[in-house]
XYZ file of C-alpha atoms in Angstrom:
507
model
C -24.722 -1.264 11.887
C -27.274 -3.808 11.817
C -28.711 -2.815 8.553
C -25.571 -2.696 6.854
C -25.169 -5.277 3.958
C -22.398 -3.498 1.860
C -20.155 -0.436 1.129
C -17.836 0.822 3.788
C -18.636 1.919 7.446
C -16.811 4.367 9.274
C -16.758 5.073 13.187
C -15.144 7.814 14.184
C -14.700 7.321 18.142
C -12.448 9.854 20.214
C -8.853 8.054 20.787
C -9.115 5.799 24.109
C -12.993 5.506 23.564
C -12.517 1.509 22.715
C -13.311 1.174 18.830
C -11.827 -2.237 18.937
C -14.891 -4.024 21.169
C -17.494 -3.165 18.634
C -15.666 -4.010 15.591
C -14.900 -7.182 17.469
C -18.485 -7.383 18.453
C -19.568 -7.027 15.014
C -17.726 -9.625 13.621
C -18.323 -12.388 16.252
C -22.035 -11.678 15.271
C -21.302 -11.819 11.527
C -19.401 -14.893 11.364
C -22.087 -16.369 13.727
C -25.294 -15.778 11.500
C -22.979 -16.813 8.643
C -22.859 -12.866 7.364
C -19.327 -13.589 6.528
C -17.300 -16.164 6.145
C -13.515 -15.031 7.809
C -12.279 -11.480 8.965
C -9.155 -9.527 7.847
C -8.044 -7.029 10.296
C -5.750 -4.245 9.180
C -3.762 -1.919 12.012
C -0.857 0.192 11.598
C 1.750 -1.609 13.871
C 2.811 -5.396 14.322
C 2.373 -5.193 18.388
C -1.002 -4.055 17.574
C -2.131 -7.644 15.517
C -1.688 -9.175 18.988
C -3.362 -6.717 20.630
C -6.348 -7.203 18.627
C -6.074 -10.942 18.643
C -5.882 -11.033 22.253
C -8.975 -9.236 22.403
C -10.602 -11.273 20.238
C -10.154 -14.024 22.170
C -11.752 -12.426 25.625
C -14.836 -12.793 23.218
C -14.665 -15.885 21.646
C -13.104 -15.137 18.266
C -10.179 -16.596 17.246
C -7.221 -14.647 15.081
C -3.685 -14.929 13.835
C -1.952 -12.057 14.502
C 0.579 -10.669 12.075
C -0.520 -13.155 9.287
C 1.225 -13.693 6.103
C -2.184 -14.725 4.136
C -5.999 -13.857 4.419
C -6.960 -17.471 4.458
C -6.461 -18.358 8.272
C -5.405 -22.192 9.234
C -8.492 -24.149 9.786
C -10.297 -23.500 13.447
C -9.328 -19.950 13.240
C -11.966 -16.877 12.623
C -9.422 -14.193 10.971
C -5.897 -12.837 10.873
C -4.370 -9.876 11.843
C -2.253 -7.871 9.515
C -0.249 -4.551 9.211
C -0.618 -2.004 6.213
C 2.839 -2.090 5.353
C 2.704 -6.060 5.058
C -0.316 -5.454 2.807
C 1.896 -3.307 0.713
C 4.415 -5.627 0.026
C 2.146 -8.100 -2.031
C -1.538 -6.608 -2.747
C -2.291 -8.495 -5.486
C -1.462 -12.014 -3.288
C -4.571 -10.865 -0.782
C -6.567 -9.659 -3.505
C -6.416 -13.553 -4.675
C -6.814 -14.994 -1.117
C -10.131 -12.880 -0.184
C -13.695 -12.828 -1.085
C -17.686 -10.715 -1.305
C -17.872 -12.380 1.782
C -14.685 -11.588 3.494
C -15.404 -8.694 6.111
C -12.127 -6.637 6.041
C -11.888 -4.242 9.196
C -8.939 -0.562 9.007
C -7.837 -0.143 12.187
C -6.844 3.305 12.431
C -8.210 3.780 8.878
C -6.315 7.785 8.831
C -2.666 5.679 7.701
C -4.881 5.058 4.575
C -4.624 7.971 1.780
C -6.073 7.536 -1.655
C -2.645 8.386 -3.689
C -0.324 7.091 -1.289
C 1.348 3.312 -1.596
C -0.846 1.906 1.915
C -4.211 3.464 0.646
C -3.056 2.744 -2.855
C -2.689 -1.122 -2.417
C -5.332 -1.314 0.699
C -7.416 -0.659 -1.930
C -6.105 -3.010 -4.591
C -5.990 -6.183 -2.239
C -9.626 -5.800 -0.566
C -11.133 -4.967 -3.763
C -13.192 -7.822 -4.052
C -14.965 -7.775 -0.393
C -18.149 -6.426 -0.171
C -17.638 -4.512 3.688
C -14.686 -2.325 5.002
C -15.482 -1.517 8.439
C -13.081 1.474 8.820
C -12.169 2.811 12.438
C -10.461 5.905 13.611
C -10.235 8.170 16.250
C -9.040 11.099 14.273
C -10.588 10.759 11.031
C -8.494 12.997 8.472
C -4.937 13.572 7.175
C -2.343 16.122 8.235
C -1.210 16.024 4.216
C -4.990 16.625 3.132
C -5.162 13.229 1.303
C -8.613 11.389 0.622
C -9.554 8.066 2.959
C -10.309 5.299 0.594
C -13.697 4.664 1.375
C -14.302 7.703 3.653
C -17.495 10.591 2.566
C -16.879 13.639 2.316
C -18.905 16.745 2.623
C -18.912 19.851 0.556
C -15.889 21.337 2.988
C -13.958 18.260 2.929
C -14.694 16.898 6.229
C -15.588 13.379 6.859
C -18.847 12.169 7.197
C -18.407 9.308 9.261
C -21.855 6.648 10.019
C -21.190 6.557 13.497
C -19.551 9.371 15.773
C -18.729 9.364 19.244
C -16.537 12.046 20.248
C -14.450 12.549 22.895
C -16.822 15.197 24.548
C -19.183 12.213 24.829
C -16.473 10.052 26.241
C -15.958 11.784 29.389
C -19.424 12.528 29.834
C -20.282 9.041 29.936
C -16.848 8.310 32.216
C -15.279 6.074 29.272
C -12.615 8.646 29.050
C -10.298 10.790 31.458
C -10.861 14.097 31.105
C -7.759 16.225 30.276
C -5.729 19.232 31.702
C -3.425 21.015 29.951
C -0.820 22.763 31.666
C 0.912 25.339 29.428
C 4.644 26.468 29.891
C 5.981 29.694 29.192
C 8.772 32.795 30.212
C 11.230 34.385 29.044
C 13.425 32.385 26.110
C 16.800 33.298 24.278
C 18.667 31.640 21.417
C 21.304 32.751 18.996
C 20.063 33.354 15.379
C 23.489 33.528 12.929
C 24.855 36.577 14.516
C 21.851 37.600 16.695
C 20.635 37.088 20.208
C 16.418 36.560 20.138
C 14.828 36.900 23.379
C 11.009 36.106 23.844
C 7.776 34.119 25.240
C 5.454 32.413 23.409
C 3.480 35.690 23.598
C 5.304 37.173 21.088
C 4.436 37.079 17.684
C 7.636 36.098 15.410
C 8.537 34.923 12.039
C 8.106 30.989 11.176
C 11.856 30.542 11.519
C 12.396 32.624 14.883
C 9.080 30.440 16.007
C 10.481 27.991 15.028
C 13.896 27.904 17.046
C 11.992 29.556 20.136
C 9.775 26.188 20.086
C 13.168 24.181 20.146
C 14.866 26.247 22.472
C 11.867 25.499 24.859
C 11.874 21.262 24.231
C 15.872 21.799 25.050
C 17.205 19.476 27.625
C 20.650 21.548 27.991
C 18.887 24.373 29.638
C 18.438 23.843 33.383
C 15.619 26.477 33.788
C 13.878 25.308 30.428
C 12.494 21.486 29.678
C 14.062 20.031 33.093
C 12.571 22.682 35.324
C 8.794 21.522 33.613
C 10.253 17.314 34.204
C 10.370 17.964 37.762
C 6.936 19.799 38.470
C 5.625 17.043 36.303
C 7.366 14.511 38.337
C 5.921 16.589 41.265
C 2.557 15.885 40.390
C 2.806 12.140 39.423
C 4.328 11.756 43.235
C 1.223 14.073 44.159
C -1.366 10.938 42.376
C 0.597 8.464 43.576
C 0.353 10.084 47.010
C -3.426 10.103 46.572
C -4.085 6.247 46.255
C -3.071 6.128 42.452
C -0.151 4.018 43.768
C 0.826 3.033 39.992
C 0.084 6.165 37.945
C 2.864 6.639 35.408
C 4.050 9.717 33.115
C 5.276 9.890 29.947
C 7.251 12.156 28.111
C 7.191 12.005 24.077
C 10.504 13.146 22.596
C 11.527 14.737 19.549
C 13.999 11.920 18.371
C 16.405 9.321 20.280
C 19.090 11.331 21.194
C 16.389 14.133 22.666
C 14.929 10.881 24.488
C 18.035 9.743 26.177
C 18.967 13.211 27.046
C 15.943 13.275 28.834
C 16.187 10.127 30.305
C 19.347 11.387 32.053
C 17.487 14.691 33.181
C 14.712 12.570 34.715
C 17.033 10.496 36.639
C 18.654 13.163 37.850
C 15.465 14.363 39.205
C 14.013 11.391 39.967
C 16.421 9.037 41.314
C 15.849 5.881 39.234
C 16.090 5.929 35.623
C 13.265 5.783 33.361
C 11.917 3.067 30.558
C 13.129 4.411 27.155
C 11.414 3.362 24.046
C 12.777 3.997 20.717
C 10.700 2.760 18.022
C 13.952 1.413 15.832
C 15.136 -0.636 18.709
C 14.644 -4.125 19.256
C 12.489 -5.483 21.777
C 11.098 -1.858 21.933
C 7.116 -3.134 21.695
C 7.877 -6.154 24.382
C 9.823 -3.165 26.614
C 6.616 -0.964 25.921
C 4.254 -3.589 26.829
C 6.154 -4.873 30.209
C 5.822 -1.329 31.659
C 2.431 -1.171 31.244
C 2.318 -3.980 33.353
C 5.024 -3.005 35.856
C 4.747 -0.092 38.653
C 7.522 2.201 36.531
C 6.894 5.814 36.795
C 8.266 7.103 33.790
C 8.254 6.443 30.225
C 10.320 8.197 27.835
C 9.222 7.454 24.013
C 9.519 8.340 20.600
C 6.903 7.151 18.312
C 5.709 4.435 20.246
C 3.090 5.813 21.866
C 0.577 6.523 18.815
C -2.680 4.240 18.008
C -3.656 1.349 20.122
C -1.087 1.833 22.767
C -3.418 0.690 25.756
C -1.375 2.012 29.290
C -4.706 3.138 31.255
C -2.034 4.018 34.538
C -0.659 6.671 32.536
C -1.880 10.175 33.772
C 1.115 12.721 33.634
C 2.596 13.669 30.148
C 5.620 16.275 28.974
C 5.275 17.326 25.114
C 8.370 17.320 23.978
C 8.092 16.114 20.421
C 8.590 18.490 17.468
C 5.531 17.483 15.943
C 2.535 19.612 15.871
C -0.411 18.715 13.523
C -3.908 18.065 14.925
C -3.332 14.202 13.932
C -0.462 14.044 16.125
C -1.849 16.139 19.140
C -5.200 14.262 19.326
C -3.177 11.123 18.920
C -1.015 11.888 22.171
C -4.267 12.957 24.151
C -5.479 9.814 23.581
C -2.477 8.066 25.522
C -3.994 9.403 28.566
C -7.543 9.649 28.548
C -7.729 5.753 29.055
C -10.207 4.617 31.988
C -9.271 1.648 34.598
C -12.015 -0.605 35.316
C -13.384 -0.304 38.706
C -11.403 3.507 39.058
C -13.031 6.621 38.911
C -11.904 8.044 35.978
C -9.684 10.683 37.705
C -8.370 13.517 35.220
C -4.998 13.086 33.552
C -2.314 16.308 33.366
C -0.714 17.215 29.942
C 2.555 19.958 30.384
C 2.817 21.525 26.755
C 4.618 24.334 26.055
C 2.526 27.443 25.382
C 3.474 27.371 21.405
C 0.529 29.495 19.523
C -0.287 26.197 17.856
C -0.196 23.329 20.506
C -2.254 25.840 22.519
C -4.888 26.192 19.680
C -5.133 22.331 19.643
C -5.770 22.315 23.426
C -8.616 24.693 22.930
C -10.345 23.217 20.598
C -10.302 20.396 22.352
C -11.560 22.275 25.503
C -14.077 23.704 23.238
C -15.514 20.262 22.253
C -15.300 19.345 26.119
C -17.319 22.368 27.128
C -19.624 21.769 24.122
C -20.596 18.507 25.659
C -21.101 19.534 29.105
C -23.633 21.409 27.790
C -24.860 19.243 25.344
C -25.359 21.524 22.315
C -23.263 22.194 19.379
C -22.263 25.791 18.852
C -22.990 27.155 15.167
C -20.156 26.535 13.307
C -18.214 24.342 15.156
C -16.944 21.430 13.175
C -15.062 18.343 14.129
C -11.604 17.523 13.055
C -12.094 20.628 11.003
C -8.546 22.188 11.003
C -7.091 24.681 8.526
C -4.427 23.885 6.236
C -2.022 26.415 7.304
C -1.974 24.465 10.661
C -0.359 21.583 9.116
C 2.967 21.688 10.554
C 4.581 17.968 10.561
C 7.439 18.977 12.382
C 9.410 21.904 12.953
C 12.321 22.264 10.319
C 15.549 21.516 10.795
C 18.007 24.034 11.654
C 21.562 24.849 10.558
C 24.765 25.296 12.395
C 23.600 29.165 13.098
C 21.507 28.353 15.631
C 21.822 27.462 19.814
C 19.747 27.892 22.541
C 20.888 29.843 25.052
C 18.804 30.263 27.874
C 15.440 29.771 29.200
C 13.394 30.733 32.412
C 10.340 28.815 31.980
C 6.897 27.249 34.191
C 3.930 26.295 34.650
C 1.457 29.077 34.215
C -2.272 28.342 35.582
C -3.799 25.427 34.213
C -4.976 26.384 30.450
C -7.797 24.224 30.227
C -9.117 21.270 32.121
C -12.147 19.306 33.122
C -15.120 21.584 32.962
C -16.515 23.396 36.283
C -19.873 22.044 35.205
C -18.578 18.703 34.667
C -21.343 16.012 35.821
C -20.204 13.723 39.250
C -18.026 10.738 37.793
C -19.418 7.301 37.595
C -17.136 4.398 38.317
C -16.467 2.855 34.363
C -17.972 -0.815 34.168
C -15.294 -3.519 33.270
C -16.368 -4.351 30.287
C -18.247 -7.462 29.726
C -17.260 -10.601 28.001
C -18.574 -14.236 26.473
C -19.250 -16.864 29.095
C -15.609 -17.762 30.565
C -15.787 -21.670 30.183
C -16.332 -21.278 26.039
C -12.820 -19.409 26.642
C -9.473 -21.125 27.037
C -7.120 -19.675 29.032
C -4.274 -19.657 26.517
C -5.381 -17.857 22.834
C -5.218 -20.164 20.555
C -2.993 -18.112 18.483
C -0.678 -18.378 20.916
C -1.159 -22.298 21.688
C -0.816 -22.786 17.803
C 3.016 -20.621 17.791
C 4.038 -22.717 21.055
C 2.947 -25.986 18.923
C 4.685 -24.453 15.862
C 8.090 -24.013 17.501
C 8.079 -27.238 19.458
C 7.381 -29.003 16.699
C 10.317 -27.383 14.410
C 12.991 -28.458 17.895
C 11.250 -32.038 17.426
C 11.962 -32.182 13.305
C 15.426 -30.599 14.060
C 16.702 -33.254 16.481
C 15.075 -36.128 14.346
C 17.105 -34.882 11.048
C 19.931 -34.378 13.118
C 19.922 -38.180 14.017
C 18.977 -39.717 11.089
C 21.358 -37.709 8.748
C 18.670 -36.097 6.399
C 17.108 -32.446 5.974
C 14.547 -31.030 7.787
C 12.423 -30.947 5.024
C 12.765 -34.919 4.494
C 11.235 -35.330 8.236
C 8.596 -32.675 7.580
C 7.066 -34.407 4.584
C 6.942 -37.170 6.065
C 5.195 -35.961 8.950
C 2.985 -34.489 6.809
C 2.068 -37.312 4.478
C 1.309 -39.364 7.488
C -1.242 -36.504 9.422
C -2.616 -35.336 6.162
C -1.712 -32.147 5.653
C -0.381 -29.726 2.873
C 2.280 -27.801 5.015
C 3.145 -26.962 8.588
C 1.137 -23.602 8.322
C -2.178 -24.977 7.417
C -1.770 -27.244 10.045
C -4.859 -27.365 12.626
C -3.785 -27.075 16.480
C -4.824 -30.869 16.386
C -2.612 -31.510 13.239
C -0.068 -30.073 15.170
C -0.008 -31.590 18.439
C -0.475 -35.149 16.480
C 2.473 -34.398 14.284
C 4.877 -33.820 17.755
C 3.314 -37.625 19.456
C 4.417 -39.057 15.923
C 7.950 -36.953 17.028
C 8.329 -38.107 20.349
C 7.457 -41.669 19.348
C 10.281 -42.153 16.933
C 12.659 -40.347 19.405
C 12.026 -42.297 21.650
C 13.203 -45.613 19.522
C 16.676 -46.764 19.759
């Protein structure tokens, strides 16, 4: 990256493999040398802007996370921003950012050349001269064109820098992987018929179809909740074995499949489980506190895509209806994520043996397999998947279908780490600036606390002296010297609440 003055710049790293700490790196070096002059971060999610800005700070950079503008108050680096927040007014960050603004895609696959995101990504960061573009999985399930992504002849990205997950586990930055497929004998009604069969079987997309739901159905005690208890099994099994905080996780097709199995894992386990539902409230600050906490099970429903950083998790149930390569690869990544100062043990994914979740697993295995022995068999290319294997989700069905019955489990472990897999290394904790040019307390975070206390401050001042908030806040203003509370420095700020407290404090 060193020589790289203009144009776009894409890393493809395997999910969990940490693209944020060079793109971080990169841009503490740019603003340093004066190779920019401020950074705009893109990512898909709002919990993700503090993510990144709370790494940023661990290295000296400071950012405002979900920002509103791509001019950041004065003592800050950057912002943080999502897609869909760039969709809503392109043409207002177009005005607000520069050549010399270096704009970085998180998880630059969201992006797609005729769709709105990629459509006004493009429009408001038209001016910069650098898109640093990141992504673990570096294509679409709909086909679509990355704005700024190369393309070969075939279609397939051409990223500048490619680290895939093979290379991840050989160098202990990720878990390696075992996938435990489920199959037996399965039996749903089909308008007037009765289908019985395993995933062995081949069967028409419709039949597959409902034999794929029948085996993600909670209401069949032999089916889904016979695979929640072996995987329970083997969490207690890690936990057992010194992981004393290892979690699971089972992604579900929708929130009423979730809760269902919520109430199937308590039944089995005892003590019910964390549910996140991404339309909830609080559902990012619920996701975040059990990463934290010594839970064993998560239940989620797209939560648990890009950026979500729970290294403890090492058991998983798919359970979700979707099935493209983006969405597989994305749910891999959820636990392949390495503990500093841990070996990084191997994680255990229970799929059901479905034709194409088991093709996904094998070319993953293959890619595994194809590290350990450091070549690259002929013909082998990465992320390239056929279009016929495209399935978002599986349809939905009318009133002529019900699952009946299923007699399902664990067959022997598909695939998993590699026989020939090298002795593990301990993963270094990753290194950061000097702790004493660090504060303890982002100052993102400082800056909101400021921010708030200020507005109780202006509140109780108006309140007394009979006149709007805004009266007391351009006043304030006028005397500090500044436009408006949100270009306000974090000294602006805190000098604005002592001229607060002073008058207050007067009779």
């Amino acid at each position: 990256m060193a020589a790289w003055q203009d144009g776009t710049f894409l890393i493809s790293a395997a999910p969990g493999a940490g693209k944020t700490r060079p793109a971080l790196e990169f841009a503490r070096r740019e603003l340093a040398r004066g190779g920019c002059d401020s950074v705009v971060i893109v990512c898909p999610t709002a919990p993700l802007t503090t993510q990144w800005a709370r790494a940023a700070h661990v290295l000296g950079l400071d950012l405002v996370p979900d920002a509103d503008s791509p001019r950041p108050p004065s003592g800050f680096d950057g912002v943080v921003v999502t897609y869909a927040r760039i969709s809503q007014g392109p043409e207002r960050w177009s005005a607000g950012c520069r050549e010399r603004t270096l704009v970085i895609a998180d998880e630059a696959h969201h992006l797609g050349e005729d769709l709105t995101w990629g459509e006004c990504f493009a429009r408001a960061f038209a001016q910069p001269a650098r898109w640093l573009l990141l992504s673990g999985t570096p294509f679409r399930s709909d086909g679509a064109a990355i704005p700024g992504v190369s393309y070969d002849a075939d279609g397939v990205a051409e990223p500048d820098i490619s680290y895939t997950y093979a290379e991840a586990v050989q160098d202990s930055v990720c878990r390696p992987v075992a996938f435990v497929a489920y199959d037996g004998t399965l039996s749903w009604r089909s308008g007037d018929d009765v289908v019985e069969s395993s995933f062995e079987t081949v069967l028409s997309t419709r039949e597959a179809s409902r034999r794929y739901r029948t085996a993600i159905s909670t209401e069949l005690p032999d089916g889904l909740p016979r695979i929640l208890r072996e995987a329970d099994t083997k969490l207690r099994g890690l936990r057992k074995a010194g992981h004393t905080d290892a979690a699971g996780l089972v992604i579900a097709a929708d929130g009423a499949h979730a809760r269902r199995i919520a109430k199937e894992l308590k039944e089995v386990t005892g003590h019910s489980p964390v549910v996140v539902l991404h339309q909830e409230a609080q559902s990012s600050a619920r996701l975040a506190r059990f990463g934290g906490s010594h839970e064993p099970w998560l239940v989620a429903v797209n939560m648990v895509s890009e950026g979500v950083d729970i290294p403890r998790l090492r058991v998983g149930v798919y359970a979700t209806a979707a099935k493209t390569p983006l969405v597989f690869r994305q749910i891999i990544g959820r636990f392949v994520r390495t503990i500093p100062g841990r070996l990084p043990e191997p994680s255990w994914l229970y799929v059901p043996a479905d034709p194409i979740l088991t093709n996904h697993a094998s070319t993953v295995e293959h890619e595994l397999r194809a590290g350990y022995r450091r070549t690259v068999e002929e013909g082998f290319e990465e992320g390239g998947f056929d279009q016929d294997e495209r399935v978002a989700t599986e349809p939905a069905e009318a009133v002529d279908f019900q699952p009946l019955s299923a007699n399902v489990a664990p067959q022997m472990t598909l695939f998993g780490p590699a026989p020939s897999a090298p002795k593990l290394i301990v993963a270094p904790a990753p290194a950061s600036v000097d702790a004493s040019q660090v504060r303890t307390v982002p100052a993102y975070e400082r800056r909101a606390r400021l921010r708030k206390a200020r507005h109780r401050l202006v509140t109780d001042l108006a309140r007394r002296h009979g006149v709007t908030q805004q009266v007391v806040n351009g006043q304030i203003n006028s005397e500090i010297g500044v436009a408006g509370v949100d270009k306000a420095t974090i000294e602006q700020l805190e000098r604005s609440i002592e001229l607060l407290e002073k008058r207050l404090a007067r009779r």
